[in-house]
PDB file of C-alpha atoms in Angstrom:
ATOM      1  CA  UNK X   1     165.417  86.156  60.753  1.00 55.00           C
ATOM      2  CA  UNK X   2     164.927  82.694  62.202  1.00 69.00           C
ATOM      3  CA  UNK X   3     164.224  80.113  59.467  1.00 89.00           C
ATOM      4  CA  UNK X   4     161.647  77.403  60.038  1.00 95.00           C
ATOM      5  CA  UNK X   5     161.406  74.870  57.220  1.00 96.00           C
ATOM      6  CA  UNK X   6     158.658  72.342  56.634  1.00 97.00           C
ATOM      7  CA  UNK X   7     158.716  69.399  54.253  1.00 97.00           C
ATOM      8  CA  UNK X   8     157.166  68.239  52.115  1.00 97.00           C
ATOM      9  CA  UNK X   9     155.305  71.292  50.856  1.00 96.00           C
ATOM     10  CA  UNK X  10     152.321  69.093  49.991  1.00 96.00           C
ATOM     11  CA  UNK X  11     151.372  65.448  49.821  1.00 96.00           C
ATOM     12  CA  UNK X  12     148.476  63.257  48.827  1.00 97.00           C
ATOM     13  CA  UNK X  13     147.748  59.996  50.624  1.00 97.00           C
ATOM     14  CA  UNK X  14     145.052  57.365  50.420  1.00 97.00           C
ATOM     15  CA  UNK X  15     142.540  56.973  53.215  1.00 98.00           C
ATOM     16  CA  UNK X  16     143.962  54.570  55.787  1.00 97.00           C
ATOM     17  CA  UNK X  17     147.621  55.343  55.020  1.00 97.00           C
ATOM     18  CA  UNK X  18     149.867  56.630  57.754  1.00 97.00           C
ATOM     19  CA  UNK X  19     152.001  59.649  56.997  1.00 97.00           C
ATOM     20  CA  UNK X  20     154.526  61.969  58.545  1.00 96.00           C
ATOM     21  CA  UNK X  21     156.146  65.295  57.845  1.00 95.00           C
ATOM     22  CA  UNK X  22     159.006  67.359  59.166  1.00 98.00           C
ATOM     23  CA  UNK X  23     159.649  70.732  60.731  1.00 98.00           C
ATOM     24  CA  UNK X  24     163.251  72.005  61.014  1.00 97.00           C
ATOM     25  CA  UNK X  25     164.355  74.934  63.134  1.00 96.00           C
ATOM     26  CA  UNK X  26     167.659  76.397  64.381  1.00 93.00           C
ATOM     27  CA  UNK X  27     168.624  74.372  67.441  1.00 92.00           C
ATOM     28  CA  UNK X  28     170.797  77.192  68.799  1.00 91.00           C
ATOM     29  CA  UNK X  29     167.797  79.393  69.654  1.00 86.00           C
ATOM     30  CA  UNK X  30     164.959  77.305  70.975  1.00 92.00           C
ATOM     31  CA  UNK X  31     162.279  77.761  73.590  1.00 93.00           C
ATOM     32  CA  UNK X  32     159.166  75.987  72.254  1.00 95.00           C
ATOM     33  CA  UNK X  33     157.787  74.328  69.136  1.00 96.00           C
ATOM     34  CA  UNK X  34     154.112  74.635  68.134  1.00 97.00           C
ATOM     35  CA  UNK X  35     152.037  72.585  65.688  1.00 98.00           C
ATOM     36  CA  UNK X  36     148.749  73.868  64.244  1.00 98.00           C
ATOM     37  CA  UNK X  37     146.175  72.373  61.882  1.00 98.00           C
ATOM     38  CA  UNK X  38     144.520  74.756  59.412  1.00 97.00           C
ATOM     39  CA  UNK X  39     141.491  73.443  57.568  1.00 96.00           C
ATOM     40  CA  UNK X  40     140.140  75.312  54.567  1.00 92.00           C
ATOM     41  CA  UNK X  41     137.674  78.066  55.498  1.00 91.00           C
ATOM     42  CA  UNK X  42     138.449  77.672  59.205  1.00 94.00           C
ATOM     43  CA  UNK X  43     140.929  79.248  61.589  1.00 95.00           C
ATOM     44  CA  UNK X  44     144.190  77.515  62.567  1.00 96.00           C
ATOM     45  CA  UNK X  45     143.777  75.219  65.551  1.00 97.00           C
ATOM     46  CA  UNK X  46     146.540  74.386  68.035  1.00 97.00           C
ATOM     47  CA  UNK X  47     147.629  70.736  68.131  1.00 98.00           C
ATOM     48  CA  UNK X  48     150.725  70.652  70.337  1.00 97.00           C
ATOM     49  CA  UNK X  49     153.187  72.864  72.191  1.00 96.00           C
ATOM     50  CA  UNK X  50     156.466  71.090  72.896  1.00 96.00           C
ATOM     51  CA  UNK X  51     159.509  72.229  74.821  1.00 95.00           C
ATOM     52  CA  UNK X  52     161.659  69.319  76.003  1.00 95.00           C
ATOM     53  CA  UNK X  53     164.123  67.327  73.931  1.00 95.00           C
ATOM     54  CA  UNK X  54     162.698  63.875  73.320  1.00 96.00           C
ATOM     55  CA  UNK X  55     159.178  65.046  74.079  1.00 95.00           C
ATOM     56  CA  UNK X  56     156.386  63.090  72.427  1.00 97.00           C
ATOM     57  CA  UNK X  57     152.746  64.210  72.405  1.00 97.00           C
ATOM     58  CA  UNK X  58     149.627  62.504  71.110  1.00 97.00           C
ATOM     59  CA  UNK X  59     146.102  63.594  70.265  1.00 96.00           C
ATOM     60  CA  UNK X  60     143.962  60.813  68.866  1.00 96.00           C
ATOM     61  CA  UNK X  61     145.640  59.527  65.692  1.00 97.00           C
ATOM     62  CA  UNK X  62     148.080  62.443  65.555  1.00 98.00           C
ATOM     63  CA  UNK X  63     151.384  62.469  67.399  1.00 98.00           C
ATOM     64  CA  UNK X  64     154.515  64.597  67.372  1.00 98.00           C
ATOM     65  CA  UNK X  65     158.117  64.205  68.476  1.00 98.00           C
ATOM     66  CA  UNK X  66     160.771  66.790  69.217  1.00 98.00           C
ATOM     67  CA  UNK X  67     164.566  66.781  68.879  1.00 98.00           C
ATOM     68  CA  UNK X  68     165.922  70.117  70.120  1.00 96.00           C
ATOM     69  CA  UNK X  69     169.586  69.123  69.784  1.00 96.00           C
ATOM     70  CA  UNK X  70     169.365  68.588  66.036  1.00 96.00           C
ATOM     71  CA  UNK X  71     166.505  71.019  65.473  1.00 96.00           C
ATOM     72  CA  UNK X  72     163.587  69.022  64.101  1.00 97.00           C
ATOM     73  CA  UNK X  73     160.102  67.819  64.929  1.00 98.00           C
ATOM     74  CA  UNK X  74     158.027  65.132  63.219  1.00 98.00           C
ATOM     75  CA  UNK X  75     154.250  65.047  62.996  1.00 98.00           C
ATOM     76  CA  UNK X  76     152.688  61.626  62.427  1.00 98.00           C
ATOM     77  CA  UNK X  77     149.144  60.801  61.378  1.00 98.00           C
ATOM     78  CA  UNK X  78     148.103  57.179  61.754  1.00 98.00           C
ATOM     79  CA  UNK X  79     145.385  55.813  59.460  1.00 97.00           C
ATOM     80  CA  UNK X  80     144.685  59.088  57.630  1.00 97.00           C
ATOM     81  CA  UNK X  81     141.054  60.077  57.133  1.00 97.00           C
ATOM     82  CA  UNK X  82     139.573  62.617  54.688  1.00 97.00           C
ATOM     83  CA  UNK X  83     138.872  64.940  57.621  1.00 96.00           C
ATOM     84  CA  UNK X  84     142.641  65.107  58.255  1.00 97.00           C
ATOM     85  CA  UNK X  85     142.995  67.076  55.018  1.00 98.00           C
ATOM     86  CA  UNK X  86     144.431  70.437  56.048  1.00 97.00           C
ATOM     87  CA  UNK X  87     147.582  72.507  56.106  1.00 97.00           C
ATOM     88  CA  UNK X  88     149.794  71.649  59.062  1.00 98.00           C
ATOM     89  CA  UNK X  89     151.864  74.562  60.363  1.00 98.00           C
ATOM     90  CA  UNK X  90     154.776  74.433  62.716  1.00 97.00           C
ATOM     91  CA  UNK X  91     156.231  77.429  64.508  1.00 96.00           C
ATOM     92  CA  UNK X  92     159.351  77.850  66.587  1.00 95.00           C
ATOM     93  CA  UNK X  93     159.697  80.238  69.502  1.00 93.00           C
ATOM     94  CA  UNK X  94     163.332  81.299  70.041  1.00 90.00           C
ATOM     95  CA  UNK X  95     162.876  82.548  73.620  1.00 88.00           C
ATOM     96  CA  UNK X  96     160.159  82.995  76.223  1.00 84.00           C
ATOM     97  CA  UNK X  97     159.399  86.624  75.398  1.00 83.00           C
ATOM     98  CA  UNK X  98     159.658  86.498  71.607  1.00 87.00           C
ATOM     99  CA  UNK X  99     156.837  85.668  69.197  1.00 91.00           C
ATOM    100  CA  UNK X 100     156.490  82.556  67.054  1.00 94.00           C
ATOM    101  CA  UNK X 101     158.172  82.120  63.684  1.00 94.00           C
ATOM    102  CA  UNK X 102     156.069  80.009  61.339  1.00 96.00           C
ATOM    103  CA  UNK X 103     157.062  77.653  58.562  1.00 96.00           C
ATOM    104  CA  UNK X 104     155.206  77.663  55.241  1.00 96.00           C
ATOM    105  CA  UNK X 105     153.194  74.573  56.151  1.00 97.00           C
ATOM    106  CA  UNK X 106     152.604  71.113  54.733  1.00 97.00           C
ATOM    107  CA  UNK X 107     149.365  70.717  52.800  1.00 97.00           C
ATOM    108  CA  UNK X 108     147.897  67.236  53.280  1.00 98.00           C
ATOM    109  CA  UNK X 109     145.152  65.819  51.068  1.00 98.00           C
ATOM    110  CA  UNK X 110     143.611  62.489  52.044  1.00 98.00           C
ATOM    111  CA  UNK X 111     141.830  60.754  49.201  1.00 96.00           C
ATOM    112  CA  UNK X 112     138.863  58.520  50.039  1.00 92.00           C
TER     113      UNK X 112
ATOM    114  CA  UNK D   1     131.809  80.681  73.904  1.00 63.00           C
ATOM    115  CA  UNK D   2     135.137  82.482  74.090  1.00 71.00           C
ATOM    116  CA  UNK D   3     136.983  83.276  70.930  1.00 94.00           C
ATOM    117  CA  UNK D   4     138.450  85.780  68.530  1.00 97.00           C
ATOM    118  CA  UNK D   5     136.299  87.763  66.137  1.00 97.00           C
ATOM    119  CA  UNK D   6     137.730  89.410  63.062  1.00 97.00           C
ATOM    120  CA  UNK D   7     135.737  91.732  60.876  1.00 93.00           C
ATOM    121  CA  UNK D   8     135.003  92.199  58.116  1.00 93.00           C
ATOM    122  CA  UNK D   9     135.613  88.863  56.383  1.00 94.00           C
ATOM    123  CA  UNK D  10     136.261  90.565  53.039  1.00 95.00           C
ATOM    124  CA  UNK D  11     137.450  94.127  52.551  1.00 93.00           C
ATOM    125  CA  UNK D  12     138.107  96.154  49.429  1.00 92.00           C
ATOM    126  CA  UNK D  13     140.300  99.217  49.388  1.00 88.00           C
ATOM    127  CA  UNK D  14     140.883 101.902  46.836  1.00 89.00           C
ATOM    128  CA  UNK D  15     144.397 103.067  46.114  1.00 86.00           C
ATOM    129  CA  UNK D  16     145.520 105.704  48.620  1.00 87.00           C
ATOM    130  CA  UNK D  17     142.979 104.803  51.308  1.00 90.00           C
ATOM    131  CA  UNK D  18     143.662 103.662  54.836  1.00 93.00           C
ATOM    132  CA  UNK D  19     141.563 100.762  56.109  1.00 94.00           C
ATOM    133  CA  UNK D  20     141.199  99.307  59.593  1.00 96.00           C
ATOM    134  CA  UNK D  21     140.758  95.608  60.327  1.00 96.00           C
ATOM    135  CA  UNK D  22     139.036  94.738  63.572  1.00 97.00           C
ATOM    136  CA  UNK D  23     140.127  92.028  66.022  1.00 98.00           C
ATOM    137  CA  UNK D  24     138.294  91.402  69.302  1.00 98.00           C
ATOM    138  CA  UNK D  25     138.847  88.597  71.827  1.00 97.00           C
ATOM    139  CA  UNK D  26     136.930  87.598  74.949  1.00 97.00           C
ATOM    140  CA  UNK D  27     139.458  85.021  76.151  1.00 96.00           C
ATOM    141  CA  UNK D  28     141.045  87.402  78.661  1.00 95.00           C
ATOM    142  CA  UNK D  29     144.366  86.956  76.865  1.00 95.00           C
ATOM    143  CA  UNK D  30     147.186  89.416  77.446  1.00 95.00           C
ATOM    144  CA  UNK D  31     148.989  88.915  74.133  1.00 95.00           C
ATOM    145  CA  UNK D  32     147.623  89.604  70.661  1.00 97.00           C
ATOM    146  CA  UNK D  33     149.183  89.272  67.198  1.00 97.00           C
ATOM    147  CA  UNK D  34     148.609  90.238  63.581  1.00 98.00           C
ATOM    148  CA  UNK D  35     149.858  88.029  60.743  1.00 98.00           C
ATOM    149  CA  UNK D  36     149.782  88.340  57.002  1.00 97.00           C
ATOM    150  CA  UNK D  37     149.604  85.394  54.618  1.00 95.00           C
ATOM    151  CA  UNK D  38     150.473  85.551  50.931  1.00 94.00           C
ATOM    152  CA  UNK D  39     150.270  82.631  48.470  1.00 88.00           C
ATOM    153  CA  UNK D  40     153.179  80.239  48.987  1.00 86.00           C
ATOM    154  CA  UNK D  41     154.301  82.031  52.137  1.00 88.00           C
ATOM    155  CA  UNK D  42     154.032  81.178  55.794  1.00 89.00           C
ATOM    156  CA  UNK D  43     152.365  83.433  58.321  1.00 95.00           C
ATOM    157  CA  UNK D  44     154.470  86.580  58.717  1.00 96.00           C
ATOM    158  CA  UNK D  45     154.207  88.695  61.841  1.00 97.00           C
ATOM    159  CA  UNK D  46     153.169  92.327  61.379  1.00 98.00           C
ATOM    160  CA  UNK D  47     152.749  93.579  64.956  1.00 98.00           C
ATOM    161  CA  UNK D  48     152.219  92.071  68.372  1.00 96.00           C
ATOM    162  CA  UNK D  49     151.180  93.316  71.776  1.00 96.00           C
ATOM    163  CA  UNK D  50     152.059  91.659  75.063  1.00 94.00           C
ATOM    164  CA  UNK D  51     149.986  93.959  77.238  1.00 94.00           C
ATOM    165  CA  UNK D  52     147.559  96.876  77.014  1.00 95.00           C
ATOM    166  CA  UNK D  53     149.075 100.145  75.769  1.00 95.00           C
ATOM    167  CA  UNK D  54     152.179  98.376  74.481  1.00 95.00           C
ATOM    168  CA  UNK D  55     153.035  96.830  71.107  1.00 97.00           C
ATOM    169  CA  UNK D  56     156.093  95.849  69.088  1.00 97.00           C
ATOM    170  CA  UNK D  57     156.887  95.656  65.396  1.00 97.00           C
ATOM    171  CA  UNK D  58     157.101  92.267  63.784  1.00 96.00           C
ATOM    172  CA  UNK D  59     159.018  91.311  60.660  1.00 94.00           C
ATOM    173  CA  UNK D  60     156.892  93.275  58.171  1.00 96.00           C
ATOM    174  CA  UNK D  61     155.521  96.298  60.074  1.00 97.00           C
ATOM    175  CA  UNK D  62     156.147  98.920  57.371  1.00 96.00           C
ATOM    176  CA  UNK D  63     152.904 100.436  56.103  1.00 96.00           C
ATOM    177  CA  UNK D  64     150.858  99.202  59.054  1.00 97.00           C
ATOM    178  CA  UNK D  65     149.851 100.650  62.413  1.00 97.00           C
ATOM    179  CA  UNK D  66     148.122  99.239  65.495  1.00 98.00           C
ATOM    180  CA  UNK D  67     146.745 100.310  68.847  1.00 98.00           C
ATOM    181  CA  UNK D  68     146.025  98.427  72.056  1.00 98.00           C
ATOM    182  CA  UNK D  69     143.846 100.678  74.187  1.00 98.00           C
ATOM    183  CA  UNK D  70     141.779  97.805  75.563  1.00 97.00           C
ATOM    184  CA  UNK D  71     142.757  94.256  76.451  1.00 97.00           C
ATOM    185  CA  UNK D  72     140.031  92.848  74.206  1.00 97.00           C
ATOM    186  CA  UNK D  73     140.827  94.810  71.071  1.00 98.00           C
ATOM    187  CA  UNK D  74     143.829  95.051  68.707  1.00 98.00           C
ATOM    188  CA  UNK D  75     142.841  96.831  65.473  1.00 98.00           C
ATOM    189  CA  UNK D  76     145.217  96.898  62.517  1.00 98.00           C
ATOM    190  CA  UNK D  77     145.312  99.854  60.114  1.00 97.00           C
ATOM    191  CA  UNK D  78     146.660  99.238  56.636  1.00 95.00           C
ATOM    192  CA  UNK D  79     147.910 102.630  55.510  1.00 94.00           C
ATOM    193  CA  UNK D  80     148.388 104.000  52.014  1.00 88.00           C
ATOM    194  CA  UNK D  81     152.134 103.539  52.589  1.00 87.00           C
ATOM    195  CA  UNK D  82     151.683  99.772  52.330  1.00 88.00           C
ATOM    196  CA  UNK D  83     152.438  99.224  48.656  1.00 87.00           C
ATOM    197  CA  UNK D  84     151.153  95.684  48.351  1.00 90.00           C
ATOM    198  CA  UNK D  85     148.292  95.298  50.827  1.00 92.00           C
ATOM    199  CA  UNK D  86     146.356  92.556  49.013  1.00 94.00           C
ATOM    200  CA  UNK D  87     146.627  89.557  51.344  1.00 95.00           C
ATOM    201  CA  UNK D  88     144.895  87.439  53.950  1.00 97.00           C
ATOM    202  CA  UNK D  89     145.214  88.845  57.485  1.00 98.00           C
ATOM    203  CA  UNK D  90     144.963  86.716  60.618  1.00 98.00           C
ATOM    204  CA  UNK D  91     144.655  87.913  64.193  1.00 98.00           C
ATOM    205  CA  UNK D  92     145.639  85.701  67.113  1.00 97.00           C
ATOM    206  CA  UNK D  93     145.888  85.850  70.878  1.00 96.00           C
ATOM    207  CA  UNK D  94     147.569  83.899  73.649  1.00 94.00           C
ATOM    208  CA  UNK D  95     147.434  83.993  77.412  1.00 91.00           C
ATOM    209  CA  UNK D  96     150.926  85.494  77.509  1.00 80.00           C
ATOM    210  CA  UNK D  97     153.828  85.561  75.048  1.00 71.00           C
ATOM    211  CA  UNK D  98     155.886  83.059  77.042  1.00 68.00           C
ATOM    212  CA  UNK D  99     154.752  80.175  79.216  1.00 71.00           C
ATOM    213  CA  UNK D 100     154.326  77.799  76.273  1.00 80.00           C
ATOM    214  CA  UNK D 101     150.790  78.889  75.574  1.00 88.00           C
ATOM    215  CA  UNK D 102     149.247  78.078  72.178  1.00 93.00           C
ATOM    216  CA  UNK D 103     147.835  80.841  70.038  1.00 95.00           C
ATOM    217  CA  UNK D 104     144.130  81.103  69.238  1.00 96.00           C
ATOM    218  CA  UNK D 105     143.228  82.464  65.824  1.00 97.00           C
ATOM    219  CA  UNK D 106     140.373  84.371  64.262  1.00 97.00           C
ATOM    220  CA  UNK D 107     138.835  83.463  60.897  1.00 96.00           C
ATOM    221  CA  UNK D 108     140.791  86.107  59.014  1.00 97.00           C
ATOM    222  CA  UNK D 109     140.099  89.098  56.766  1.00 97.00           C
ATOM    223  CA  UNK D 110     140.856  89.039  53.051  1.00 96.00           C
ATOM    224  CA  UNK D 111     141.863  92.478  51.806  1.00 95.00           C
ATOM    225  CA  UNK D 112     141.812  93.332  48.106  1.00 93.00           C
ATOM    226  CA  UNK D 113     142.727  96.475  46.199  1.00 87.00           C
ATOM    227  CA  UNK D 114     140.202  97.844  43.717  1.00 83.00           C
TER     228      UNK D 114
END
């Protein structure tokens, strides 16, 4: 089974701090990398789908980078706000006709 | 508004009973998925369907069954053979399995054993 690892498991930051976390995946089987945000009592929401090595995507204060050769992706949040508190999931897709494999998530708490 | 509806939100099951979790989408998506989440675990794939009348087992299909008779609907039955069914179940859909399409999720069903 494909292993997708996320670190850290959880972190607490102060409002206004910038933060980042990591998703690692096997680089030998790679088609796409997904990031989702999952707020408590809501459904997971798609942030980014990335496919190309060196790809960088941005959505407001959140951005992500992708390195397919070494098998990792970083998610960055600039100037964290309390509403950024959520679990951030990444998922790797080994090929075009196979489903996603999810990591366990990084739980972010932003303290006002 | 288009979306995915899961029902019920909470479900209780007696030992030895089968229960069916509903998942309906009006996004006109071809692919649908069922995941299970346990504390400290990531989302694990139970079953998925890429097209009507077709479905494939995921990583933890034992003790579960599905059907895909309509594009909009992908119900999951938790059978009495599933020895540890207490968990949070999420349904998702995407336009197609490939093509770099994100998945859209329902709000989930929490199943508990009485």
